[in-house]
mmCIF file of C-alpha atoms and ligand atoms in Angstrom:
data_model
loop_
_atom_site.group_PDB
_atom_site.id
_atom_site.type_symbol
_atom_site.label_atom_id
_atom_site.label_comp_id
_atom_site.label_asym_id
_atom_site.label_seq_id
_atom_site.Cartn_x
_atom_site.Cartn_y
_atom_site.Cartn_z
ATOM 1 C CA MET A 822 94.544 95.437 81.048
ATOM 2 C CA ARG A 823 97.129 96.636 78.575
ATOM 3 C CA GLY A 824 99.089 98.428 81.250
ATOM 4 C CA SER A 825 99.643 95.354 83.354
ATOM 5 C CA LYS A 826 100.484 93.270 80.311
ATOM 6 C CA SER A 827 103.275 95.606 79.377
ATOM 7 C CA PHE A 828 104.492 95.588 82.972
ATOM 8 C CA TRP A 829 105.024 91.830 82.855
ATOM 9 C CA ILE A 830 106.633 91.910 79.458
ATOM 10 C CA VAL A 831 109.001 94.618 80.575
ATOM 11 C CA ALA A 832 109.783 92.681 83.746
ATOM 12 C CA ALA A 833 110.500 89.518 81.768
ATOM 13 C CA LEU A 834 112.622 91.364 79.218
ATOM 14 C CA ALA A 835 114.414 93.125 82.028
ATOM 15 C CA LEU A 836 115.580 89.726 83.199
ATOM 16 C CA ALA A 837 116.478 88.786 79.664
ATOM 17 C CA VAL A 838 118.524 91.881 78.849
ATOM 18 C CA TRP A 839 119.689 92.858 82.276
ATOM 19 C CA PRO A 840 121.309 89.903 83.918
ATOM 20 C CA ALA A 841 122.281 92.474 86.469
ATOM 21 C CA CYS A 842 120.367 92.673 89.653
ATOM 22 C CA ALA A 843 119.688 89.274 91.113
ATOM 23 C CA GLN A 844 121.580 87.495 93.817
ATOM 24 C CA ASP A 845 122.657 83.944 93.008
ATOM 25 C CA GLY A 846 124.302 82.004 90.230
ATOM 26 C CA GLU A 847 121.277 79.820 89.435
ATOM 27 C CA PRO A 848 119.986 80.058 85.918
ATOM 28 C CA VAL A 849 116.308 80.889 85.971
ATOM 29 C CA ALA A 850 115.936 79.161 82.677
ATOM 30 C CA GLY A 851 112.503 77.875 83.583
ATOM 31 C CA ARG A 852 111.387 80.565 81.198
ATOM 32 C CA GLY A 853 113.626 79.374 78.428
ATOM 33 C CA GLY A 854 112.677 75.774 79.188
ATOM 34 C CA ARG A 855 109.021 76.476 79.211
ATOM 35 C CA GLY A 856 109.192 78.659 76.157
ATOM 36 C CA GLY A 857 112.031 77.203 74.167
ATOM 37 C CA ARG A 858 112.404 79.238 71.015
ATOM 38 C CA GLY A 859 109.668 80.903 69.063
ATOM 39 C CA GLY A 860 105.999 80.624 69.921
ATOM 40 C CA GLY A 861 106.365 79.471 73.502
ATOM 41 C CA THR A 862 108.405 82.507 74.424
ATOM 42 C CA ARG A 863 105.843 84.770 72.826
ATOM 43 C CA ASP A 864 103.159 83.088 74.933
ATOM 44 C CA PHE A 865 105.205 83.497 78.059
ATOM 45 C CA LEU A 866 105.753 87.169 77.352
ATOM 46 C CA GLY A 867 102.129 87.654 76.361
ATOM 47 C CA LEU A 868 103.140 89.064 72.994
ATOM 48 C CA GLY A 869 100.786 89.228 70.036
ATOM 49 C CA PRO A 870 101.107 87.344 66.746
ATOM 50 C CA PRO A 871 104.677 86.702 65.538
ATOM 51 C CA PRO A 872 106.124 89.482 63.405
ATOM 52 C CA ASP A 873 105.807 89.200 59.636
ATOM 53 C CA ALA A 874 109.388 88.619 58.450
ATOM 54 C CA ALA A 875 108.939 90.183 54.999
ATOM 55 C CA ALA A 876 107.356 93.326 56.446
ATOM 56 C CA ALA A 877 110.090 93.507 59.090
ATOM 57 C CA ALA A 878 112.748 93.337 56.374
ATOM 58 C CA ARG A 879 111.094 96.233 54.545
ATOM 59 C CA GLY A 880 110.751 98.061 57.851
ATOM 60 C CA GLU A 881 114.443 97.695 58.546
ATOM 61 C CA LYS A 882 115.228 99.656 55.365
ATOM 62 C CA LEU A 883 113.110 102.531 56.688
ATOM 63 C CA TYR A 884 114.334 102.186 60.242
ATOM 64 C CA ALA A 885 118.078 102.277 59.512
ATOM 65 C CA PRO A 886 118.269 105.779 57.979
ATOM 66 C CA ASN A 887 115.410 107.382 59.929
ATOM 67 C CA CYS A 888 115.472 105.989 63.442
ATOM 68 C CA ALA A 889 118.681 104.094 64.192
ATOM 69 C CA PHE A 890 120.790 107.115 65.037
ATOM 70 C CA CYS A 891 118.466 107.898 67.946
ATOM 71 C CA HIS A 892 117.104 104.489 68.967
ATOM 72 C CA GLY A 893 120.079 102.292 68.055
ATOM 73 C CA GLU A 894 120.552 99.894 65.185
ATOM 74 C CA LYS A 895 118.592 97.127 66.920
ATOM 75 C CA ALA A 896 116.227 99.458 68.779
ATOM 76 C CA ARG A 897 118.042 98.850 72.053
ATOM 77 C CA GLY A 898 118.520 102.548 72.538
ATOM 78 C CA ALA A 899 121.295 104.984 71.779
ATOM 79 C CA GLU A 900 120.818 108.619 72.650
ATOM 80 C CA GLY A 901 117.064 108.040 72.261
ATOM 81 C CA PRO A 902 115.210 105.481 74.396
ATOM 82 C CA ASN A 903 115.337 101.703 74.119
ATOM 83 C CA LEU A 904 112.222 100.694 72.164
ATOM 84 C CA ILE A 905 112.353 97.040 73.134
ATOM 85 C CA ARG A 906 111.209 97.903 76.640
ATOM 86 C CA SER A 907 108.756 100.545 75.456
ATOM 87 C CA ALA A 908 105.100 100.057 76.387
ATOM 88 C CA VAL A 909 104.110 101.589 73.058
ATOM 89 C CA VAL A 910 105.933 98.769 71.269
ATOM 90 C CA LEU A 911 105.063 95.938 73.650
ATOM 91 C CA ASP A 912 101.359 96.747 73.782
ATOM 92 C CA ASP A 913 101.113 97.174 70.030
ATOM 93 C CA GLU A 914 99.832 94.296 67.941
ATOM 94 C CA LYS A 915 99.792 95.494 64.369
ATOM 95 C CA GLY A 916 100.943 99.082 64.282
ATOM 96 C CA GLU A 917 97.908 100.639 65.976
ATOM 97 C CA LEU A 918 100.038 102.306 68.687
ATOM 98 C CA ILE A 919 103.431 102.511 66.996
ATOM 99 C CA GLY A 920 102.038 104.013 63.777
ATOM 100 C CA PRO A 921 100.493 107.144 65.326
ATOM 101 C CA THR A 922 103.554 107.637 67.559
ATOM 102 C CA ILE A 923 105.844 107.747 64.524
ATOM 103 C CA HIS A 924 103.424 109.759 62.429
ATOM 104 C CA LYS A 925 102.957 112.515 65.017
ATOM 105 C CA GLY A 926 106.274 112.165 66.835
ATOM 106 C CA ARG A 927 106.717 113.901 70.170
ATOM 107 C CA PRO A 928 108.402 117.062 69.006
ATOM 108 C CA ASP A 929 108.569 118.507 72.522
ATOM 109 C CA GLN A 930 110.373 115.423 73.825
ATOM 110 C CA GLY A 931 112.931 115.126 71.037
ATOM 111 C CA MET A 932 111.066 112.660 68.789
ATOM 112 C CA PRO A 933 110.474 114.187 65.335
ATOM 113 C CA ALA A 934 107.199 113.618 63.440
ATOM 114 C CA PHE A 935 107.275 111.525 60.262
ATOM 115 C CA PRO A 936 104.109 112.690 58.508
ATOM 116 C CA ASN A 937 105.129 111.259 55.137
ATOM 117 C CA PHE A 938 105.178 107.542 55.904
ATOM 118 C CA SER A 939 102.243 105.627 54.402
ATOM 119 C CA ASP A 940 100.172 103.218 56.495
ATOM 120 C CA ALA A 941 101.980 100.312 54.845
ATOM 121 C CA GLU A 942 105.356 101.797 55.773
ATOM 122 C CA LEU A 943 104.248 102.413 59.349
ATOM 123 C CA ASN A 944 103.171 98.791 59.550
ATOM 124 C CA ASP A 945 106.555 97.648 58.199
ATOM 125 C CA LEU A 946 108.311 99.711 60.871
ATOM 126 C CA ALA A 947 106.049 98.212 63.543
ATOM 127 C CA GLN A 948 106.883 94.699 62.341
ATOM 128 C CA PHE A 949 110.580 95.510 62.436
ATOM 129 C CA LEU A 950 110.279 96.667 66.065
ATOM 130 C CA HIS A 951 108.294 93.552 67.020
ATOM 131 C CA LEU A 952 111.001 91.411 65.495
ATOM 132 C CA GLN A 953 113.641 93.143 67.636
ATOM 133 C CA VAL A 954 111.634 92.331 70.761
ATOM 134 C CA GLU A 955 111.374 88.741 69.591
ATOM 135 C CA LEU A 956 115.125 88.487 69.044
ATOM 136 C CA VAL A 957 115.912 89.799 72.509
ATOM 137 C CA ALA A 958 113.279 87.589 74.112
ATOM 138 C CA ASN A 959 114.905 84.548 72.556
ATOM 139 C CA ARG A 960 118.461 85.484 73.254
ATOM 140 C CA GLY A 961 118.916 82.867 75.962
ATOM 141 C CA LEU A 962 120.318 85.252 78.509
ATOM 142 C CA TYR A 963 117.949 84.164 81.254
ATOM 143 C CA LYS A 964 120.576 83.895 83.908
ATOM 144 C CA ARG A 965 120.915 85.453 87.254
ATOM 145 C CA LEU A 966 124.219 86.739 88.394
ATOM 146 C CA ASN A 967 125.549 87.454 91.798
ATOM 147 C CA VAL A 968 127.010 90.790 90.955
ATOM 148 C CA VAL A 969 130.191 90.630 93.033
ATOM 149 C CA THR A 970 131.485 87.079 92.716
ATOM 150 C CA GLY A 971 134.055 87.938 90.063
ATOM 151 C CA ASN A 972 137.803 88.229 90.243
ATOM 152 C CA ARG A 973 139.037 91.782 90.706
ATOM 153 C CA ASP A 974 142.420 91.284 89.000
ATOM 154 C CA ALA A 975 140.867 89.563 86.004
ATOM 155 C CA GLY A 976 138.465 92.500 85.779
ATOM 156 C CA GLU A 977 141.304 94.999 85.819
ATOM 157 C CA ALA A 978 143.082 93.011 83.103
ATOM 158 C CA TYR A 979 139.918 92.962 80.980
ATOM 159 C CA PHE A 980 139.476 96.703 81.509
ATOM 160 C CA ASN A 981 143.011 97.418 80.290
ATOM 161 C CA GLY A 982 143.081 94.674 77.665
ATOM 162 C CA ALA A 983 140.371 92.749 75.821
ATOM 163 C CA GLY A 984 137.532 95.021 76.938
ATOM 164 C CA GLY A 985 139.180 98.121 75.505
ATOM 165 C CA CYS A 986 137.699 100.211 78.341
ATOM 166 C CA LYS A 987 140.983 102.026 78.884
ATOM 167 C CA SER A 988 140.724 103.828 75.559
ATOM 168 C CA CYS A 989 137.753 105.849 76.833
ATOM 169 C CA HIS A 990 137.872 105.627 80.641
ATOM 170 C CA SER A 991 140.367 105.945 83.454
ATOM 171 C CA PRO A 992 140.070 104.543 87.009
ATOM 172 C CA THR A 993 141.683 107.730 88.309
ATOM 173 C CA GLY A 994 139.840 110.043 85.902
ATOM 174 C CA ASP A 995 136.175 109.813 84.917
ATOM 175 C CA LEU A 996 135.605 106.541 86.799
ATOM 176 C CA ALA A 997 137.434 107.601 89.993
ATOM 177 C CA HIS A 998 135.171 106.976 93.028
ATOM 178 C CA ILE A 999 132.472 105.488 90.811
ATOM 179 C CA ALA A 1000 131.862 102.803 93.461
ATOM 180 C CA SER A 1001 130.913 105.536 95.908
ATOM 181 C CA ARG A 1002 128.349 106.854 93.446
ATOM 182 C CA TYR A 1003 126.527 103.588 92.713
ATOM 183 C CA PRO A 1004 125.817 100.401 94.695
ATOM 184 C CA PRO A 1005 127.241 97.278 92.979
ATOM 185 C CA ASP A 1006 124.097 96.216 91.102
ATOM 186 C CA GLN A 1007 123.597 99.706 89.671
ATOM 187 C CA LEU A 1008 127.279 99.954 88.920
ATOM 188 C CA GLN A 1009 127.032 96.824 86.804
ATOM 189 C CA GLY A 1010 124.002 98.290 85.060
ATOM 190 C CA ARG A 1011 125.943 101.489 84.352
ATOM 191 C CA PHE A 1012 128.630 99.749 82.334
ATOM 192 C CA ILE A 1013 126.411 97.121 80.739
ATOM 193 C CA TRP A 1014 124.120 99.807 79.439
ATOM 194 C CA PRO A 1015 125.043 103.397 80.365
ATOM 195 C CA ALA A 1016 121.997 104.875 78.653
ATOM 196 C CA GLY A 1017 119.654 102.789 80.792
ATOM 197 C CA GLY A 1018 119.449 105.384 83.520
ATOM 198 C CA ARG A 1019 119.346 108.852 82.150
ATOM 199 C CA GLY A 1020 120.636 108.353 78.624
ATOM 200 C CA GLY A 1021 117.828 110.214 76.901
ATOM 201 C CA THR A 1022 118.689 113.486 78.550
ATOM 202 C CA ARG A 1023 122.394 113.580 77.773
ATOM 203 C CA SER A 1024 123.558 116.201 75.366
ATOM 204 C CA GLN A 1025 123.863 114.887 71.835
ATOM 205 C CA ARG A 1026 126.852 116.055 69.793
ATOM 206 C CA VAL A 1027 126.172 116.658 66.137
ATOM 207 C CA THR A 1028 128.131 117.763 63.068
ATOM 208 C CA VAL A 1029 126.484 119.585 60.193
ATOM 209 C CA THR A 1030 128.127 119.872 56.761
ATOM 210 C CA LEU A 1031 126.979 122.866 54.749
ATOM 211 C CA ALA A 1032 126.600 122.943 50.958
ATOM 212 C CA ASN A 1033 129.962 124.746 50.638
ATOM 213 C CA GLY A 1034 131.714 121.921 52.516
ATOM 214 C CA GLN A 1035 132.142 123.860 55.773
ATOM 215 C CA THR A 1036 131.363 121.815 58.897
ATOM 216 C CA VAL A 1037 129.831 123.068 62.134
ATOM 217 C CA ALA A 1038 129.928 120.895 65.251
ATOM 218 C CA GLY A 1039 127.896 121.501 68.372
ATOM 219 C CA THR A 1040 125.244 120.298 70.769
ATOM 220 C CA LEU A 1041 121.946 119.282 69.181
ATOM 221 C CA ARG A 1042 119.034 121.548 70.049
ATOM 222 C CA HIS A 1043 116.319 120.262 67.752
ATOM 223 C CA ILE A 1044 115.879 118.025 64.744
ATOM 224 C CA ASP A 1045 112.807 117.120 62.701
ATOM 225 C CA ASP A 1046 112.040 116.315 59.071
ATOM 226 C CA PHE A 1047 112.535 119.926 58.066
ATOM 227 C CA ASN A 1048 115.074 121.664 60.294
ATOM 228 C CA ILE A 1049 118.094 121.035 62.432
ATOM 229 C CA SER A 1050 119.504 123.378 65.043
ATOM 230 C CA LEU A 1051 122.495 123.286 67.354
ATOM 231 C CA THR A 1052 124.553 125.412 69.693
ATOM 232 C CA ASP A 1053 128.065 125.754 68.268
ATOM 233 C CA ALA A 1054 131.383 125.856 70.128
ATOM 234 C CA ALA A 1055 131.045 129.599 70.694
ATOM 235 C CA GLY A 1056 127.605 129.052 72.268
ATOM 236 C CA VAL A 1057 125.761 130.509 69.265
ATOM 237 C CA TYR A 1058 122.390 128.987 68.262
ATOM 238 C CA ARG A 1059 122.321 128.048 64.572
ATOM 239 C CA SER A 1060 119.691 126.384 62.436
ATOM 240 C CA TRP A 1061 119.318 125.091 58.853
ATOM 241 C CA PRO A 1062 116.713 123.412 56.653
ATOM 242 C CA ARG A 1063 117.485 119.658 56.512
ATOM 243 C CA THR A 1064 117.590 119.756 52.704
ATOM 244 C CA GLU A 1065 120.574 122.144 52.733
ATOM 245 C CA VAL A 1066 122.924 120.262 55.034
ATOM 246 C CA LYS A 1067 124.263 116.818 55.846
ATOM 247 C CA VAL A 1068 123.797 115.750 59.469
ATOM 248 C CA GLU A 1069 125.982 113.354 61.440
ATOM 249 C CA MET A 1070 125.086 112.422 64.997
ATOM 250 C CA GLU A 1071 127.812 111.244 67.288
ATOM 251 C CA ASP A 1072 126.973 107.757 68.537
ATOM 252 C CA ARG A 1073 128.839 107.827 71.816
ATOM 253 C CA LEU A 1074 127.485 104.561 73.097
ATOM 254 C CA ALA A 1075 128.292 102.456 70.036
ATOM 255 C CA ALA A 1076 131.196 100.869 71.926
ATOM 256 C CA HIS A 1077 128.921 99.868 74.787
ATOM 257 C CA ARG A 1078 126.364 98.390 72.418
ATOM 258 C CA GLN A 1079 129.059 96.261 70.800
ATOM 259 C CA LEU A 1080 130.384 95.182 74.188
ATOM 260 C CA LEU A 1081 126.903 94.013 75.111
ATOM 261 C CA GLU A 1082 127.180 91.319 72.459
ATOM 262 C CA LYS A 1083 130.717 90.431 73.482
ATOM 263 C CA TYR A 1084 130.838 90.096 77.295
ATOM 264 C CA THR A 1085 130.694 86.661 78.802
ATOM 265 C CA ASP A 1086 129.033 86.360 82.212
ATOM 266 C CA ARG A 1087 132.508 85.964 83.668
ATOM 267 C CA ASP A 1088 133.742 89.210 82.066
ATOM 268 C CA MET A 1089 130.811 91.029 83.642
ATOM 269 C CA HIS A 1090 131.448 89.510 87.085
ATOM 270 C CA ASP A 1091 135.137 90.321 86.881
ATOM 271 C CA LEU A 1092 134.586 93.891 85.702
ATOM 272 C CA THR A 1093 132.097 94.525 88.476
ATOM 273 C CA ALA A 1094 134.504 93.058 91.049
ATOM 274 C CA TYR A 1095 137.122 95.492 89.769
ATOM 275 C CA LEU A 1096 134.882 98.560 89.537
ATOM 276 C CA VAL A 1097 133.525 98.121 93.102
ATOM 277 C CA THR A 1098 137.079 98.726 94.345
ATOM 278 C CA LEU A 1099 137.129 102.221 92.785
ATOM 279 C CA LYS A 1100 135.830 103.880 95.943
HETATM 280 C C1 HEC B 1784 116.098 112.728 66.906
HETATM 281 C C2 HEC B 1784 115.922 111.501 67.632
HETATM 282 C C3 HEC B 1784 114.809 110.547 67.248
HETATM 283 C C4 HEC B 1784 114.506 110.028 66.002
HETATM 284 C C5 HEC B 1784 115.162 110.337 64.676
HETATM 285 C C6 HEC B 1784 113.433 109.076 66.217
HETATM 286 N N1 HEC B 1784 113.063 109.060 67.524
HETATM 287 FE FE1 HEC B 1784 111.627 107.886 68.338
HETATM 288 N N2 HEC B 1784 111.877 108.857 70.121
HETATM 289 C C7 HEC B 1784 112.870 109.777 70.409
HETATM 290 C C8 HEC B 1784 112.725 110.217 71.777
HETATM 291 C C9 HEC B 1784 113.631 111.214 72.508
HETATM 292 C C10 HEC B 1784 111.589 109.545 72.305
HETATM 293 C C11 HEC B 1784 110.992 109.656 73.707
HETATM 294 C C12 HEC B 1784 109.968 110.742 73.685
HETATM 295 C C13 HEC B 1784 109.322 110.877 75.056
HETATM 296 O O1 HEC B 1784 110.060 110.954 76.038
HETATM 297 O O2 HEC B 1784 108.090 110.903 75.103
HETATM 298 C C14 HEC B 1784 111.099 108.681 71.223
HETATM 299 C C15 HEC B 1784 109.992 107.843 71.337
HETATM 300 C C16 HEC B 1784 109.650 106.877 70.414
HETATM 301 C C17 HEC B 1784 108.613 105.880 70.594
HETATM 302 C C18 HEC B 1784 107.727 105.751 71.818
HETATM 303 C C19 HEC B 1784 108.488 105.107 72.931
HETATM 304 C C20 HEC B 1784 107.650 105.083 74.209
HETATM 305 O O3 HEC B 1784 107.572 104.025 74.832
HETATM 306 O O4 HEC B 1784 107.115 106.124 74.604
HETATM 307 C C21 HEC B 1784 108.601 105.102 69.476
HETATM 308 C C22 HEC B 1784 107.717 103.888 69.212
HETATM 309 C C23 HEC B 1784 109.605 105.627 68.585
HETATM 310 N N3 HEC B 1784 110.224 106.707 69.179
HETATM 311 C C24 HEC B 1784 109.891 105.122 67.332
HETATM 312 C C25 HEC B 1784 110.692 105.759 66.397
HETATM 313 C C26 HEC B 1784 110.823 105.343 65.029
HETATM 314 C C27 HEC B 1784 110.204 104.091 64.426
HETATM 315 C C28 HEC B 1784 111.620 106.274 64.422
HETATM 316 C C29 HEC B 1784 112.025 106.348 62.966
HETATM 317 C C30 HEC B 1784 110.936 106.413 62.002
HETATM 318 C C31 HEC B 1784 112.032 107.240 65.433
HETATM 319 N N4 HEC B 1784 111.431 106.904 66.601
HETATM 320 C C32 HEC B 1784 112.879 108.310 65.201
HETATM 321 C C33 HEC B 1784 113.841 110.228 69.540
HETATM 322 C C34 HEC B 1784 113.882 109.939 68.195
HETATM 323 C C1 HEC B 1785 134.598 104.193 72.728
HETATM 324 C C2 HEC B 1785 134.505 104.685 74.092
HETATM 325 C C3 HEC B 1785 134.070 103.734 75.207
HETATM 326 C C4 HEC B 1785 134.543 102.468 75.505
HETATM 327 C C5 HEC B 1785 135.533 101.611 74.726
HETATM 328 C C6 HEC B 1785 133.923 102.103 76.770
HETATM 329 N N1 HEC B 1785 133.105 103.109 77.190
HETATM 330 FE FE1 HEC B 1785 132.153 103.192 78.960
HETATM 331 N N2 HEC B 1785 131.227 104.905 78.418
HETATM 332 C C7 HEC B 1785 131.474 105.589 77.258
HETATM 333 C C8 HEC B 1785 130.568 106.714 77.174
HETATM 334 C C9 HEC B 1785 130.491 107.747 76.039
HETATM 335 C C10 HEC B 1785 129.778 106.674 78.346
HETATM 336 C C11 HEC B 1785 128.687 107.649 78.763
HETATM 337 C C12 HEC B 1785 129.378 108.666 79.623
HETATM 338 C C13 HEC B 1785 128.465 109.737 80.057
HETATM 339 O O1 HEC B 1785 127.907 110.424 79.212
HETATM 340 O O2 HEC B 1785 128.317 109.891 81.281
HETATM 341 C C14 HEC B 1785 130.240 105.533 79.117
HETATM 342 C C15 HEC B 1785 129.754 105.191 80.370
HETATM 343 C C16 HEC B 1785 130.321 104.225 81.179
HETATM 344 C C17 HEC B 1785 130.017 104.024 82.575
HETATM 345 C C18 HEC B 1785 129.023 104.844 83.381
HETATM 346 C C19 HEC B 1785 129.730 106.014 83.992
HETATM 347 C C20 HEC B 1785 128.815 106.816 84.878
HETATM 348 O O3 HEC B 1785 129.335 107.759 85.494
HETATM 349 O O4 HEC B 1785 127.629 106.542 84.954
HETATM 350 C C21 HEC B 1785 130.790 102.986 83.025
HETATM 351 C C22 HEC B 1785 130.843 102.406 84.433
HETATM 352 C C23 HEC B 1785 131.565 102.535 81.896
HETATM 353 N N3 HEC B 1785 131.256 103.311 80.784
HETATM 354 C C24 HEC B 1785 132.457 101.471 81.931
HETATM 355 C C25 HEC B 1785 133.059 100.940 80.814
HETATM 356 C C26 HEC B 1785 133.744 99.676 80.797
HETATM 357 C C27 HEC B 1785 133.920 98.771 82.013
HETATM 358 C C28 HEC B 1785 134.204 99.492 79.524
HETATM 359 C C29 HEC B 1785 134.948 98.308 78.953
HETATM 360 C C30 HEC B 1785 134.349 96.996 79.131
HETATM 361 C C31 HEC B 1785 133.810 100.665 78.744
HETATM 362 N N4 HEC B 1785 133.090 101.496 79.564
HETATM 363 C C32 HEC B 1785 134.139 100.902 77.417
HETATM 364 C C33 HEC B 1785 132.432 105.305 76.308
HETATM 365 C C34 HEC B 1785 133.153 104.118 76.269
#
């Protein structure tokens, strides 16, 4: 019953990482209480054996340069999907599902193949991903929030001040009428983790530096171990072997990932109370 196991893990992690959709202010820390840290939480989530810390540390060295720009530094997703809520990761015990996924990739879906990793390296990557799940599971965020109990003015102040939202968004520009586009719980989800909904399909900006120092910026079309292609500003399709160019992906959601670590529950309530007034 692997499928149903991953359903429950995803549901439990959803509560852990998305304190977004429930209705009252009661902590549901029964989970935390029952699990505490470490083994108990793994039992509760139905996870396999604890990750091997040494292998995870080796895996991180492979993950950072090869995977982080698509899946995020801590595997919580960037322009590629969140791997902490992935069934492939949650149902895996010792690399038997993750390994083949990395090895073959899903070239049609935007996941390059990595045919050159050894079995030991694939296992290290798997252990690194398991450790990320573990860290999120133990984060102690098992709280429910009533999404609109915050203070609107405090939210506006946070938006313009400490939150730094103003540097990228405007209540009369890109966020105008946002409250008419999403109900409050979804609205909160949109700012807590914008990529949660349809992040994987957004266009990825990329800059390529050629051997002669010239740079070409555009929208990513394809990337794998061997080639990269993009559509440049003039709409022209261009492609290069990876060995001949340097590639930099824009990480548009880095600010939101950092905010995720920074918000207090109150900041989230207040921001939501403010954003729901942008009808
Ligand atoms: C260029 C972006 C990109 C890179 C680089 C990349 N991935 Fe992915 N990855 C994706 C996308 C997009 C998907 C979703 C594919 C799909 O929709 O089936 C994915 C899917 C996955 C999945 C399966 C998730 C699931 O539940 O279906 C795993 C596991 C994974 N990637 C791990 C890795 C690891 C480990 C690396 C580094 C060795 C890596 N990826 C590098 C883009 C990337
Ligand atoms: C460094 C720039 C940056 C900062 C700072 C930033 N965001 Fe964002 N935000 C983005 C990007 C990029 C997106 C994705 C936009 C897209 O592609 O639709 C986004 C998406 C959103 C969305 C979803 C919009 C939609 O139409 O779905 C909301 C809501 C949002 N941000 C609110 C906030 C709030 C509130 C803050 C401050 C606490 C904040 N953002 C800080 C860059 C930023």
